[in-house]
Amino acid sequence: PSGKFAYVINEIDCTITAFAYDPAKGELTNIQTVPTLPPGVDVVPQFSTAEVQVHPSGKFVYGSNRTQDSIVTFSVDPATGKLT
């Protein structure tokens, strides 16, 4: 929503990548990649991701995990775009 960041869900390795967006250059810069699976859950061939959504406020990012049947929720740092 701020136009400063973009988030991509990576289907094969069950991660979300955060990018900083530079509108003057039209460039995305990778700033972070985080797992979508809970700690202690290893990626197995049956697992993949499906959807990534940013809350309208820009404060949260959500991702869905197929087969593992879960939704991950991240808080967004408004200054950096990084996820926790």
PDB file of N, CA, C and O in Angstrom:
ATOM      1  N   PRO A   1       0.794  -1.226   0.000  1.00  0.00           N
ATOM      2  CA  PRO A   1       0.000   0.000   0.000  1.00  0.00           C
ATOM      3  C   PRO A   1       0.836   1.291   0.000  1.00  0.00           C
ATOM      4  O   PRO A   1       0.413   2.291  -0.548  1.00  0.00           O
ATOM      5  N   SER A   2       2.035   1.239   0.574  1.00  0.00           N
ATOM      6  CA  SER A   2       2.889   2.433   0.598  1.00  0.00           C
ATOM      7  C   SER A   2       3.573   2.676  -0.742  1.00  0.00           C
ATOM      8  O   SER A   2       4.065   3.771  -1.006  1.00  0.00           O
ATOM      9  N   GLY A   3       3.639   1.626  -1.578  1.00  0.00           N
ATOM     10  CA  GLY A   3       4.352   1.733  -2.842  1.00  0.00           C
ATOM     11  C   GLY A   3       5.853   1.597  -2.701  1.00  0.00           C
ATOM     12  O   GLY A   3       6.582   1.708  -3.678  1.00  0.00           O
ATOM     13  N   LYS A   4       6.332   1.345  -1.461  1.00  0.00           N
ATOM     14  CA  LYS A   4       7.763   1.233  -1.210  1.00  0.00           C
ATOM     15  C   LYS A   4       8.276  -0.198  -1.248  1.00  0.00           C
ATOM     16  O   LYS A   4       9.470  -0.423  -1.403  1.00  0.00           O
ATOM     17  N   PHE A   5       7.368  -1.167  -1.063  1.00  0.00           N
ATOM     18  CA  PHE A   5       7.784  -2.556  -0.916  1.00  0.00           C
ATOM     19  C   PHE A   5       6.885  -3.481  -1.728  1.00  0.00           C
ATOM     20  O   PHE A   5       5.745  -3.150  -2.029  1.00  0.00           O
ATOM     21  N   ALA A   6       7.435  -4.665  -2.053  1.00  0.00           N
ATOM     22  CA  ALA A   6       6.673  -5.715  -2.735  1.00  0.00           C
ATOM     23  C   ALA A   6       7.041  -7.036  -2.072  1.00  0.00           C
ATOM     24  O   ALA A   6       8.157  -7.204  -1.567  1.00  0.00           O
ATOM     25  N   TYR A   7       6.108  -7.977  -2.108  1.00  0.00           N
ATOM     26  CA  TYR A   7       6.327  -9.282  -1.481  1.00  0.00           C
ATOM     27  C   TYR A   7       5.950 -10.376  -2.469  1.00  0.00           C
ATOM     28  O   TYR A   7       4.903 -10.312  -3.117  1.00  0.00           O
ATOM     29  N   VAL A   8       6.838 -11.366  -2.580  1.00  0.00           N
ATOM     30  CA  VAL A   8       6.652 -12.473  -3.517  1.00  0.00           C
ATOM     31  C   VAL A   8       6.708 -13.771  -2.730  1.00  0.00           C
ATOM     32  O   VAL A   8       7.630 -13.982  -1.935  1.00  0.00           O
ATOM     33  N   ILE A   9       5.737 -14.639  -2.962  1.00  0.00           N
ATOM     34  CA  ILE A   9       5.753 -15.947  -2.311  1.00  0.00           C
ATOM     35  C   ILE A   9       6.439 -16.930  -3.255  1.00  0.00           C
ATOM     36  O   ILE A   9       6.197 -16.907  -4.466  1.00  0.00           O
ATOM     37  N   ASN A  10       7.338 -17.720  -2.708  1.00  0.00           N
ATOM     38  CA  ASN A  10       8.150 -18.647  -3.497  1.00  0.00           C
ATOM     39  C   ASN A  10       7.627 -20.061  -3.291  1.00  0.00           C
ATOM     40  O   ASN A  10       7.847 -20.662  -2.240  1.00  0.00           O
ATOM     41  N   GLU A  11       6.952 -20.555  -4.303  1.00  0.00           N
ATOM     42  CA  GLU A  11       6.196 -21.799  -4.193  1.00  0.00           C
ATOM     43  C   GLU A  11       7.041 -23.013  -3.840  1.00  0.00           C
ATOM     44  O   GLU A  11       6.663 -23.809  -2.992  1.00  0.00           O
ATOM     45  N   ILE A  12       8.173 -23.186  -4.480  1.00  0.00           N
ATOM     46  CA  ILE A  12       8.964 -24.408  -4.321  1.00  0.00           C
ATOM     47  C   ILE A  12       9.615 -24.515  -2.950  1.00  0.00           C
ATOM     48  O   ILE A  12       9.619 -25.574  -2.334  1.00  0.00           O
ATOM     49  N   ASP A  13      10.195 -23.411  -2.444  1.00  0.00           N
ATOM     50  CA  ASP A  13      10.937 -23.524  -1.179  1.00  0.00           C
ATOM     51  C   ASP A  13      10.196 -22.966   0.035  1.00  0.00           C
ATOM     52  O   ASP A  13      10.774 -22.817   1.106  1.00  0.00           O
ATOM     53  N   CYS A  14       8.904 -22.650  -0.121  1.00  0.00           N
ATOM     54  CA  CYS A  14       8.061 -22.203   0.996  1.00  0.00           C
ATOM     55  C   CYS A  14       8.671 -21.011   1.733  1.00  0.00           C
ATOM     56  O   CYS A  14       8.924 -21.051   2.947  1.00  0.00           O
ATOM     57  N   THR A  15       8.885 -19.932   0.984  1.00  0.00           N
ATOM     58  CA  THR A  15       9.416 -18.696   1.555  1.00  0.00           C
ATOM     59  C   THR A  15       8.656 -17.502   0.980  1.00  0.00           C
ATOM     60  O   THR A  15       7.944 -17.627  -0.021  1.00  0.00           O
ATOM     61  N   ILE A  16       8.839 -16.363   1.635  1.00  0.00           N
ATOM     62  CA  ILE A  16       8.368 -15.078   1.105  1.00  0.00           C
ATOM     63  C   ILE A  16       9.582 -14.166   1.015  1.00  0.00           C
ATOM     64  O   ILE A  16      10.379 -14.081   1.953  1.00  0.00           O
ATOM     65  N   THR A  17       9.726 -13.491  -0.114  1.00  0.00           N
ATOM     66  CA  THR A  17      10.818 -12.540  -0.303  1.00  0.00           C
ATOM     67  C   THR A  17      10.256 -11.127  -0.287  1.00  0.00           C
ATOM     68  O   THR A  17       9.264 -10.842  -0.965  1.00  0.00           O
ATOM     69  N   ALA A  18      10.903 -10.272   0.509  1.00  0.00           N
ATOM     70  CA  ALA A  18      10.550  -8.856   0.580  1.00  0.00           C
ATOM     71  C   ALA A  18      11.501  -8.076  -0.325  1.00  0.00           C
ATOM     72  O   ALA A  18      12.705  -8.343  -0.348  1.00  0.00           O
ATOM     73  N   PHE A  19      10.944  -7.134  -1.055  1.00  0.00           N
ATOM     74  CA  PHE A  19      11.716  -6.278  -1.951  1.00  0.00           C
ATOM     75  C   PHE A  19      11.441  -4.819  -1.626  1.00  0.00           C
ATOM     76  O   PHE A  19      10.300  -4.456  -1.325  1.00  0.00           O
ATOM     77  N   ALA A  20      12.464  -3.986  -1.728  1.00  0.00           N
ATOM     78  CA  ALA A  20      12.290  -2.539  -1.707  1.00  0.00           C
ATOM     79  C   ALA A  20      12.066  -2.111  -3.153  1.00  0.00           C
ATOM     80  O   ALA A  20      12.717  -2.624  -4.058  1.00  0.00           O
ATOM     81  N   TYR A  21      11.137  -1.178  -3.356  1.00  0.00           N
ATOM     82  CA  TYR A  21      10.825  -0.711  -4.699  1.00  0.00           C
ATOM     83  C   TYR A  21      11.305   0.723  -4.874  1.00  0.00           C
ATOM     84  O   TYR A  21      11.001   1.605  -4.062  1.00  0.00           O
ATOM     85  N   ASP A  22      12.056   0.948  -5.937  1.00  0.00           N
ATOM     86  CA  ASP A  22      12.518   2.285  -6.311  1.00  0.00           C
ATOM     87  C   ASP A  22      11.730   2.713  -7.546  1.00  0.00           C
ATOM     88  O   ASP A  22      12.040   2.280  -8.665  1.00  0.00           O
ATOM     89  N   PRO A  23      10.699   3.547  -7.362  1.00  0.00           N
ATOM     90  CA  PRO A  23       9.866   3.921  -8.516  1.00  0.00           C
ATOM     91  C   PRO A  23      10.607   4.750  -9.566  1.00  0.00           C
ATOM     92  O   PRO A  23      10.278   4.672 -10.743  1.00  0.00           O
ATOM     93  N   ALA A  24      11.615   5.501  -9.158  1.00  0.00           N
ATOM     94  CA  ALA A  24      12.365   6.310 -10.127  1.00  0.00           C
ATOM     95  C   ALA A  24      13.116   5.440 -11.116  1.00  0.00           C
ATOM     96  O   ALA A  24      13.224   5.760 -12.294  1.00  0.00           O
ATOM     97  N   LYS A  25      13.639   4.322 -10.626  1.00  0.00           N
ATOM     98  CA  LYS A  25      14.376   3.398 -11.482  1.00  0.00           C
ATOM     99  C   LYS A  25      13.525   2.229 -11.954  1.00  0.00           C
ATOM    100  O   LYS A  25      13.944   1.486 -12.846  1.00  0.00           O
ATOM    101  N   GLY A  26      12.370   2.026 -11.331  1.00  0.00           N
ATOM    102  CA  GLY A  26      11.543   0.858 -11.657  1.00  0.00           C
ATOM    103  C   GLY A  26      12.200  -0.436 -11.225  1.00  0.00           C
ATOM    104  O   GLY A  26      12.016  -1.460 -11.868  1.00  0.00           O
ATOM    105  N   GLU A  27      12.976  -0.391 -10.129  1.00  0.00           N
ATOM    106  CA  GLU A  27      13.746  -1.555  -9.683  1.00  0.00           C
ATOM    107  C   GLU A  27      13.247  -2.090  -8.347  1.00  0.00           C
ATOM    108  O   GLU A  27      12.859  -1.327  -7.459  1.00  0.00           O
ATOM    109  N   LEU A  28      13.319  -3.415  -8.240  1.00  0.00           N
ATOM    110  CA  LEU A  28      13.080  -4.103  -6.979  1.00  0.00           C
ATOM    111  C   LEU A  28      14.422  -4.599  -6.458  1.00  0.00           C
ATOM    112  O   LEU A  28      15.205  -5.167  -7.206  1.00  0.00           O
ATOM    113  N   THR A  29      14.677  -4.398  -5.154  1.00  0.00           N
ATOM    114  CA  THR A  29      15.898  -4.875  -4.517  1.00  0.00           C
ATOM    115  C   THR A  29      15.521  -5.844  -3.405  1.00  0.00           C
ATOM    116  O   THR A  29      14.742  -5.484  -2.507  1.00  0.00           O
ATOM    117  N   ASN A  30      16.062  -7.055  -3.477  1.00  0.00           N
ATOM    118  CA  ASN A  30      15.792  -8.070  -2.460  1.00  0.00           C
ATOM    119  C   ASN A  30      16.336  -7.597  -1.121  1.00  0.00           C
ATOM    120  O   ASN A  30      17.522  -7.280  -1.004  1.00  0.00           O
ATOM    121  N   ILE A  31      15.470  -7.555  -0.099  1.00  0.00           N
ATOM    122  CA  ILE A  31      15.922  -7.147   1.228  1.00  0.00           C
ATOM    123  C   ILE A  31      15.834  -8.274   2.260  1.00  0.00           C
ATOM    124  O   ILE A  31      16.483  -8.197   3.295  1.00  0.00           O
ATOM    125  N   GLN A  32      15.042  -9.323   1.970  1.00  0.00           N
ATOM    126  CA  GLN A  32      14.878 -10.388   2.960  1.00  0.00           C
ATOM    127  C   GLN A  32      14.098 -11.548   2.355  1.00  0.00           C
ATOM    128  O   GLN A  32      13.177 -11.339   1.570  1.00  0.00           O
ATOM    129  N   THR A  33      14.449 -12.766   2.762  1.00  0.00           N
ATOM    130  CA  THR A  33      13.653 -13.952   2.448  1.00  0.00           C
ATOM    131  C   THR A  33      13.433 -14.716   3.738  1.00  0.00           C
ATOM    132  O   THR A  33      14.385 -14.982   4.472  1.00  0.00           O
ATOM    133  N   VAL A  34      12.162 -15.025   4.031  1.00  0.00           N
ATOM    134  CA  VAL A  34      11.805 -15.705   5.277  1.00  0.00           C
ATOM    135  C   VAL A  34      10.964 -16.947   4.980  1.00  0.00           C
ATOM    136  O   VAL A  34      10.220 -16.981   4.002  1.00  0.00           O
ATOM    137  N   PRO A  35      11.066 -17.982   5.829  1.00  0.00           N
ATOM    138  CA  PRO A  35      10.264 -19.183   5.616  1.00  0.00           C
ATOM    139  C   PRO A  35       8.792 -18.941   5.955  1.00  0.00           C
ATOM    140  O   PRO A  35       8.471 -18.140   6.835  1.00  0.00           O
ATOM    141  N   THR A  36       7.920 -19.648   5.249  1.00  0.00           N
ATOM    142  CA  THR A  36       6.490 -19.568   5.545  1.00  0.00           C
ATOM    143  C   THR A  36       6.043 -20.697   6.467  1.00  0.00           C
ATOM    144  O   THR A  36       4.934 -20.653   6.985  1.00  0.00           O
ATOM    145  N   LEU A  37       6.890 -21.687   6.652  1.00  0.00           N
ATOM    146  CA  LEU A  37       6.541 -22.817   7.512  1.00  0.00           C
ATOM    147  C   LEU A  37       6.959 -22.529   8.957  1.00  0.00           C
ATOM    148  O   LEU A  37       7.933 -21.815   9.195  1.00  0.00           O
ATOM    149  N   PRO A  38       6.248 -23.120   9.919  1.00  0.00           N
ATOM    150  CA  PRO A  38       6.608 -22.910  11.329  1.00  0.00           C
ATOM    151  C   PRO A  38       7.995 -23.466  11.648  1.00  0.00           C
ATOM    152  O   PRO A  38       8.471 -24.392  10.970  1.00  0.00           O
ATOM    153  N   PRO A  39       8.643 -22.924  12.684  1.00  0.00           N
ATOM    154  CA  PRO A  39       9.949 -23.456  13.096  1.00  0.00           C
ATOM    155  C   PRO A  39       9.856 -24.958  13.363  1.00  0.00           C
ATOM    156  O   PRO A  39       8.873 -25.435  13.943  1.00  0.00           O
ATOM    157  N   GLY A  40      10.856 -25.680  12.902  1.00  0.00           N
ATOM    158  CA  GLY A  40      10.894 -27.122  13.117  1.00  0.00           C
ATOM    159  C   GLY A  40      10.197 -27.939  12.042  1.00  0.00           C
ATOM    160  O   GLY A  40      10.286 -29.161  12.031  1.00  0.00           O
ATOM    161  N   VAL A  41       9.487 -27.281  11.125  1.00  0.00           N
ATOM    162  CA  VAL A  41       8.827 -27.995  10.022  1.00  0.00           C
ATOM    163  C   VAL A  41       9.709 -27.858   8.794  1.00  0.00           C
ATOM    164  O   VAL A  41       9.951 -26.742   8.317  1.00  0.00           O
ATOM    165  N   ASP A  42      10.217 -28.972   8.310  1.00  0.00           N
ATOM    166  CA  ASP A  42      11.084 -28.962   7.136  1.00  0.00           C
ATOM    167  C   ASP A  42      10.264 -28.952   5.854  1.00  0.00           C
ATOM    168  O   ASP A  42       9.170 -29.517   5.791  1.00  0.00           O
ATOM    169  N   VAL A  43      10.814 -28.315   4.823  1.00  0.00           N
ATOM    170  CA  VAL A  43      10.185 -28.338   3.508  1.00  0.00           C
ATOM    171  C   VAL A  43      10.335 -29.742   2.939  1.00  0.00           C
ATOM    172  O   VAL A  43      11.427 -30.303   2.922  1.00  0.00           O
ATOM    173  N   VAL A  44       9.223 -30.321   2.529  1.00  0.00           N
ATOM    174  CA  VAL A  44       9.235 -31.626   1.880  1.00  0.00           C
ATOM    175  C   VAL A  44       8.591 -31.458   0.510  1.00  0.00           C
ATOM    176  O   VAL A  44       7.885 -30.480   0.272  1.00  0.00           O
ATOM    177  N   PRO A  45       8.825 -32.401  -0.419  1.00  0.00           N
ATOM    178  CA  PRO A  45       8.310 -32.222  -1.786  1.00  0.00           C
ATOM    179  C   PRO A  45       6.806 -31.970  -1.879  1.00  0.00           C
ATOM    180  O   PRO A  45       6.361 -31.307  -2.799  1.00  0.00           O
ATOM    181  N   GLN A  46       6.022 -32.465  -0.917  1.00  0.00           N
ATOM    182  CA  GLN A  46       4.572 -32.268  -0.978  1.00  0.00           C
ATOM    183  C   GLN A  46       4.160 -30.840  -0.630  1.00  0.00           C
ATOM    184  O   GLN A  46       3.077 -30.404  -0.964  1.00  0.00           O
ATOM    185  N   PHE A  47       5.006 -30.114   0.100  1.00  0.00           N
ATOM    186  CA  PHE A  47       4.654 -28.766   0.538  1.00  0.00           C
ATOM    187  C   PHE A  47       4.949 -27.744  -0.552  1.00  0.00           C
ATOM    188  O   PHE A  47       5.927 -27.841  -1.279  1.00  0.00           O
ATOM    189  N   SER A  48       4.111 -26.737  -0.625  1.00  0.00           N
ATOM    190  CA  SER A  48       4.334 -25.594  -1.498  1.00  0.00           C
ATOM    191  C   SER A  48       3.504 -24.438  -0.953  1.00  0.00           C
ATOM    192  O   SER A  48       2.735 -24.602  -0.013  1.00  0.00           O
ATOM    193  N   THR A  49       3.677 -23.277  -1.521  1.00  0.00           N
ATOM    194  CA  THR A  49       2.882 -22.125  -1.117  1.00  0.00           C
ATOM    195  C   THR A  49       1.880 -21.801  -2.214  1.00  0.00           C
ATOM    196  O   THR A  49       1.978 -22.303  -3.326  1.00  0.00           O
ATOM    197  N   ALA A  50       0.914 -20.941  -1.889  1.00  0.00           N
ATOM    198  CA  ALA A  50      -0.101 -20.630  -2.882  1.00  0.00           C
ATOM    199  C   ALA A  50      -0.334 -19.135  -3.058  1.00  0.00           C
ATOM    200  O   ALA A  50      -0.318 -18.641  -4.165  1.00  0.00           O
ATOM    201  N   GLU A  51      -0.528 -18.406  -1.995  1.00  0.00           N
ATOM    202  CA  GLU A  51      -0.993 -17.025  -2.101  1.00  0.00           C
ATOM    203  C   GLU A  51      -0.247 -16.140  -1.123  1.00  0.00           C
ATOM    204  O   GLU A  51       0.083 -16.560  -0.014  1.00  0.00           O
ATOM    205  N   VAL A  52      -0.003 -14.916  -1.521  1.00  0.00           N
ATOM    206  CA  VAL A  52       0.530 -13.891  -0.625  1.00  0.00           C
ATOM    207  C   VAL A  52      -0.397 -12.684  -0.719  1.00  0.00           C
ATOM    208  O   VAL A  52      -0.850 -12.325  -1.809  1.00  0.00           O
ATOM    209  N   GLN A  53      -0.716 -12.101   0.448  1.00  0.00           N
ATOM    210  CA  GLN A  53      -1.578 -10.923   0.495  1.00  0.00           C
ATOM    211  C   GLN A  53      -1.001  -9.926   1.486  1.00  0.00           C
ATOM    212  O   GLN A  53      -0.467 -10.318   2.533  1.00  0.00           O
ATOM    213  N   VAL A  54      -1.115  -8.657   1.162  1.00  0.00           N
ATOM    214  CA  VAL A  54      -0.714  -7.588   2.070  1.00  0.00           C
ATOM    215  C   VAL A  54      -1.993  -6.957   2.611  1.00  0.00           C
ATOM    216  O   VAL A  54      -2.912  -6.638   1.851  1.00  0.00           O
ATOM    217  N   HIS A  55      -2.052  -6.797   3.931  1.00  0.00           N
ATOM    218  CA  HIS A  55      -3.207  -6.148   4.552  1.00  0.00           C
ATOM    219  C   HIS A  55      -3.331  -4.727   3.999  1.00  0.00           C
ATOM    220  O   HIS A  55      -2.307  -4.076   3.729  1.00  0.00           O
ATOM    221  N   PRO A  56      -4.551  -4.217   3.818  1.00  0.00           N
ATOM    222  CA  PRO A  56      -4.721  -2.865   3.278  1.00  0.00           C
ATOM    223  C   PRO A  56      -3.962  -1.778   4.049  1.00  0.00           C
ATOM    224  O   PRO A  56      -3.557  -0.770   3.470  1.00  0.00           O
ATOM    225  N   SER A  57      -3.725  -2.006   5.333  1.00  0.00           N
ATOM    226  CA  SER A  57      -2.974  -1.036   6.133  1.00  0.00           C
ATOM    227  C   SER A  57      -1.482  -1.088   5.841  1.00  0.00           C
ATOM    228  O   SER A  57      -0.736  -0.180   6.210  1.00  0.00           O
ATOM    229  N   GLY A  58      -1.027  -2.193   5.218  1.00  0.00           N
ATOM    230  CA  GLY A  58       0.393  -2.394   4.965  1.00  0.00           C
ATOM    231  C   GLY A  58       1.148  -2.914   6.168  1.00  0.00           C
ATOM    232  O   GLY A  58       2.359  -3.114   6.114  1.00  0.00           O
ATOM    233  N   LYS A  59       0.451  -3.171   7.275  1.00  0.00           N
ATOM    234  CA  LYS A  59       1.104  -3.589   8.515  1.00  0.00           C
ATOM    235  C   LYS A  59       1.356  -5.088   8.602  1.00  0.00           C
ATOM    236  O   LYS A  59       2.130  -5.530   9.447  1.00  0.00           O
ATOM    237  N   PHE A  60       0.688  -5.873   7.755  1.00  0.00           N
ATOM    238  CA  PHE A  60       0.801  -7.331   7.822  1.00  0.00           C
ATOM    239  C   PHE A  60       0.898  -7.937   6.426  1.00  0.00           C
ATOM    240  O   PHE A  60       0.334  -7.399   5.465  1.00  0.00           O
ATOM    241  N   VAL A  61       1.606  -9.070   6.339  1.00  0.00           N
ATOM    242  CA  VAL A  61       1.679  -9.868   5.118  1.00  0.00           C
ATOM    243  C   VAL A  61       1.261 -11.287   5.493  1.00  0.00           C
ATOM    244  O   VAL A  61       1.693 -11.811   6.530  1.00  0.00           O
ATOM    245  N   TYR A  62       0.412 -11.890   4.668  1.00  0.00           N
ATOM    246  CA  TYR A  62      -0.094 -13.243   4.904  1.00  0.00           C
ATOM    247  C   TYR A  62       0.326 -14.143   3.749  1.00  0.00           C
ATOM    248  O   TYR A  62       0.329 -13.710   2.597  1.00  0.00           O
ATOM    249  N   GLY A  63       0.638 -15.395   4.063  1.00  0.00           N
ATOM    250  CA  GLY A  63       0.961 -16.380   3.038  1.00  0.00           C
ATOM    251  C   GLY A  63       0.310 -17.704   3.362  1.00  0.00           C
ATOM    252  O   GLY A  63       0.145 -18.051   4.541  1.00  0.00           O
ATOM    253  N   SER A  64      -0.061 -18.449   2.331  1.00  0.00           N
ATOM    254  CA  SER A  64      -0.678 -19.762   2.564  1.00  0.00           C
ATOM    255  C   SER A  64       0.279 -20.875   2.150  1.00  0.00           C
ATOM    256  O   SER A  64       1.034 -20.742   1.194  1.00  0.00           O
ATOM    257  N   ASN A  65       0.227 -21.952   2.932  1.00  0.00           N
ATOM    258  CA  ASN A  65       1.038 -23.143   2.681  1.00  0.00           C
ATOM    259  C   ASN A  65       0.115 -24.285   2.271  1.00  0.00           C
ATOM    260  O   ASN A  65      -0.782 -24.667   3.033  1.00  0.00           O
ATOM    261  N   ARG A  66       0.344 -24.812   1.064  1.00  0.00           N
ATOM    262  CA  ARG A  66      -0.430 -25.964   0.592  1.00  0.00           C
ATOM    263  C   ARG A  66       0.062 -27.227   1.286  1.00  0.00           C
ATOM    264  O   ARG A  66       1.220 -27.330   1.661  1.00  0.00           O
ATOM    265  N   THR A  67      -0.808 -28.185   1.404  1.00  0.00           N
ATOM    266  CA  THR A  67      -0.563 -29.512   1.961  1.00  0.00           C
ATOM    267  C   THR A  67      -0.247 -29.437   3.455  1.00  0.00           C
ATOM    268  O   THR A  67      -0.757 -30.226   4.226  1.00  0.00           O
ATOM    269  N   GLN A  68       0.551 -28.479   3.882  1.00  0.00           N
ATOM    270  CA  GLN A  68       0.812 -28.268   5.305  1.00  0.00           C
ATOM    271  C   GLN A  68      -0.397 -27.592   5.942  1.00  0.00           C
ATOM    272  O   GLN A  68      -0.558 -27.601   7.148  1.00  0.00           O
ATOM    273  N   ASP A  69      -1.252 -27.015   5.109  1.00  0.00           N
ATOM    274  CA  ASP A  69      -2.538 -26.429   5.510  1.00  0.00           C
ATOM    275  C   ASP A  69      -2.408 -25.388   6.613  1.00  0.00           C
ATOM    276  O   ASP A  69      -2.996 -25.524   7.693  1.00  0.00           O
ATOM    277  N   SER A  70      -1.641 -24.343   6.332  1.00  0.00           N
ATOM    278  CA  SER A  70      -1.495 -23.278   7.319  1.00  0.00           C
ATOM    279  C   SER A  70      -1.421 -21.915   6.628  1.00  0.00           C
ATOM    280  O   SER A  70      -1.166 -21.822   5.430  1.00  0.00           O
ATOM    281  N   ILE A  71      -1.665 -20.896   7.422  1.00  0.00           N
ATOM    282  CA  ILE A  71      -1.517 -19.509   6.993  1.00  0.00           C
ATOM    283  C   ILE A  71      -0.447 -18.894   7.885  1.00  0.00           C
ATOM    284  O   ILE A  71      -0.488 -19.026   9.109  1.00  0.00           O
ATOM    285  N   VAL A  72       0.515 -18.212   7.291  1.00  0.00           N
ATOM    286  CA  VAL A  72       1.553 -17.524   8.050  1.00  0.00           C
ATOM    287  C   VAL A  72       1.225 -16.034   8.048  1.00  0.00           C
ATOM    288  O   VAL A  72       0.733 -15.497   7.053  1.00  0.00           O
ATOM    289  N   THR A  73       1.465 -15.383   9.180  1.00  0.00           N
ATOM    290  CA  THR A  73       1.223 -13.947   9.322  1.00  0.00           C
ATOM    291  C   THR A  73       2.511 -13.276   9.753  1.00  0.00           C
ATOM    292  O   THR A  73       3.144 -13.704  10.717  1.00  0.00           O
ATOM    293  N   PHE A  74       2.897 -12.232   9.043  1.00  0.00           N
ATOM    294  CA  PHE A  74       4.086 -11.460   9.380  1.00  0.00           C
ATOM    295  C   PHE A  74       3.692 -10.018   9.668  1.00  0.00           C
ATOM    296  O   PHE A  74       2.801  -9.478   9.017  1.00  0.00           O
ATOM    297  N   SER A  75       4.391  -9.397  10.604  1.00  0.00           N
ATOM    298  CA  SER A  75       4.306  -7.953  10.803  1.00  0.00           C
ATOM    299  C   SER A  75       5.317  -7.311   9.874  1.00  0.00           C
ATOM    300  O   SER A  75       6.402  -7.855   9.658  1.00  0.00           O
ATOM    301  N   VAL A  76       4.965  -6.148   9.347  1.00  0.00           N
ATOM    302  CA  VAL A  76       5.854  -5.413   8.434  1.00  0.00           C
ATOM    303  C   VAL A  76       6.449  -4.219   9.166  1.00  0.00           C
ATOM    304  O   VAL A  76       5.722  -3.429   9.783  1.00  0.00           O
ATOM    305  N   ASP A  77       7.764  -4.082   9.119  1.00  0.00           N
ATOM    306  CA  ASP A  77       8.425  -2.894   9.633  1.00  0.00           C
ATOM    307  C   ASP A  77       8.178  -1.786   8.606  1.00  0.00           C
ATOM    308  O   ASP A  77       8.649  -1.895   7.468  1.00  0.00           O
ATOM    309  N   PRO A  78       7.445  -0.723   8.974  1.00  0.00           N
ATOM    310  CA  PRO A  78       7.100   0.299   7.979  1.00  0.00           C
ATOM    311  C   PRO A  78       8.300   1.067   7.422  1.00  0.00           C
ATOM    312  O   PRO A  78       8.232   1.605   6.322  1.00  0.00           O
ATOM    313  N   ALA A  79       9.405   1.093   8.163  1.00  0.00           N
ATOM    314  CA  ALA A  79      10.592   1.817   7.698  1.00  0.00           C
ATOM    315  C   ALA A  79      11.430   1.001   6.724  1.00  0.00           C
ATOM    316  O   ALA A  79      11.968   1.542   5.769  1.00  0.00           O
ATOM    317  N   THR A  80      11.509  -0.324   6.971  1.00  0.00           N
ATOM    318  CA  THR A  80      12.402  -1.169   6.160  1.00  0.00           C
ATOM    319  C   THR A  80      11.675  -2.129   5.240  1.00  0.00           C
ATOM    320  O   THR A  80      12.268  -2.640   4.306  1.00  0.00           O
ATOM    321  N   GLY A  81      10.413  -2.438   5.528  1.00  0.00           N
ATOM    322  CA  GLY A  81       9.663  -3.424   4.761  1.00  0.00           C
ATOM    323  C   GLY A  81       9.956  -4.856   5.177  1.00  0.00           C
ATOM    324  O   GLY A  81       9.369  -5.785   4.644  1.00  0.00           O
ATOM    325  N   LYS A  82      10.859  -5.045   6.143  1.00  0.00           N
ATOM    326  CA  LYS A  82      11.212  -6.395   6.575  1.00  0.00           C
ATOM    327  C   LYS A  82      10.080  -7.019   7.396  1.00  0.00           C
ATOM    328  O   LYS A  82       9.290  -6.325   8.031  1.00  0.00           O
ATOM    329  N   LEU A  83      10.046  -8.356   7.357  1.00  0.00           N
ATOM    330  CA  LEU A  83       8.990  -9.132   8.001  1.00  0.00           C
ATOM    331  C   LEU A  83       9.480  -9.792   9.283  1.00  0.00           C
ATOM    332  O   LEU A  83      10.602 -10.265   9.356  1.00  0.00           O
ATOM    333  N   THR A  84       8.600  -9.812  10.287  1.00  0.00           N
ATOM    334  CA  THR A  84       8.855 -10.581  11.509  1.00  0.00           C
ATOM    335  C   THR A  84       7.610 -11.365  11.873  1.00  0.00           C
ATOM    336  O   THR A  84       6.509 -10.982  11.508  1.00  0.00           O
TER     337      THR A  84
END
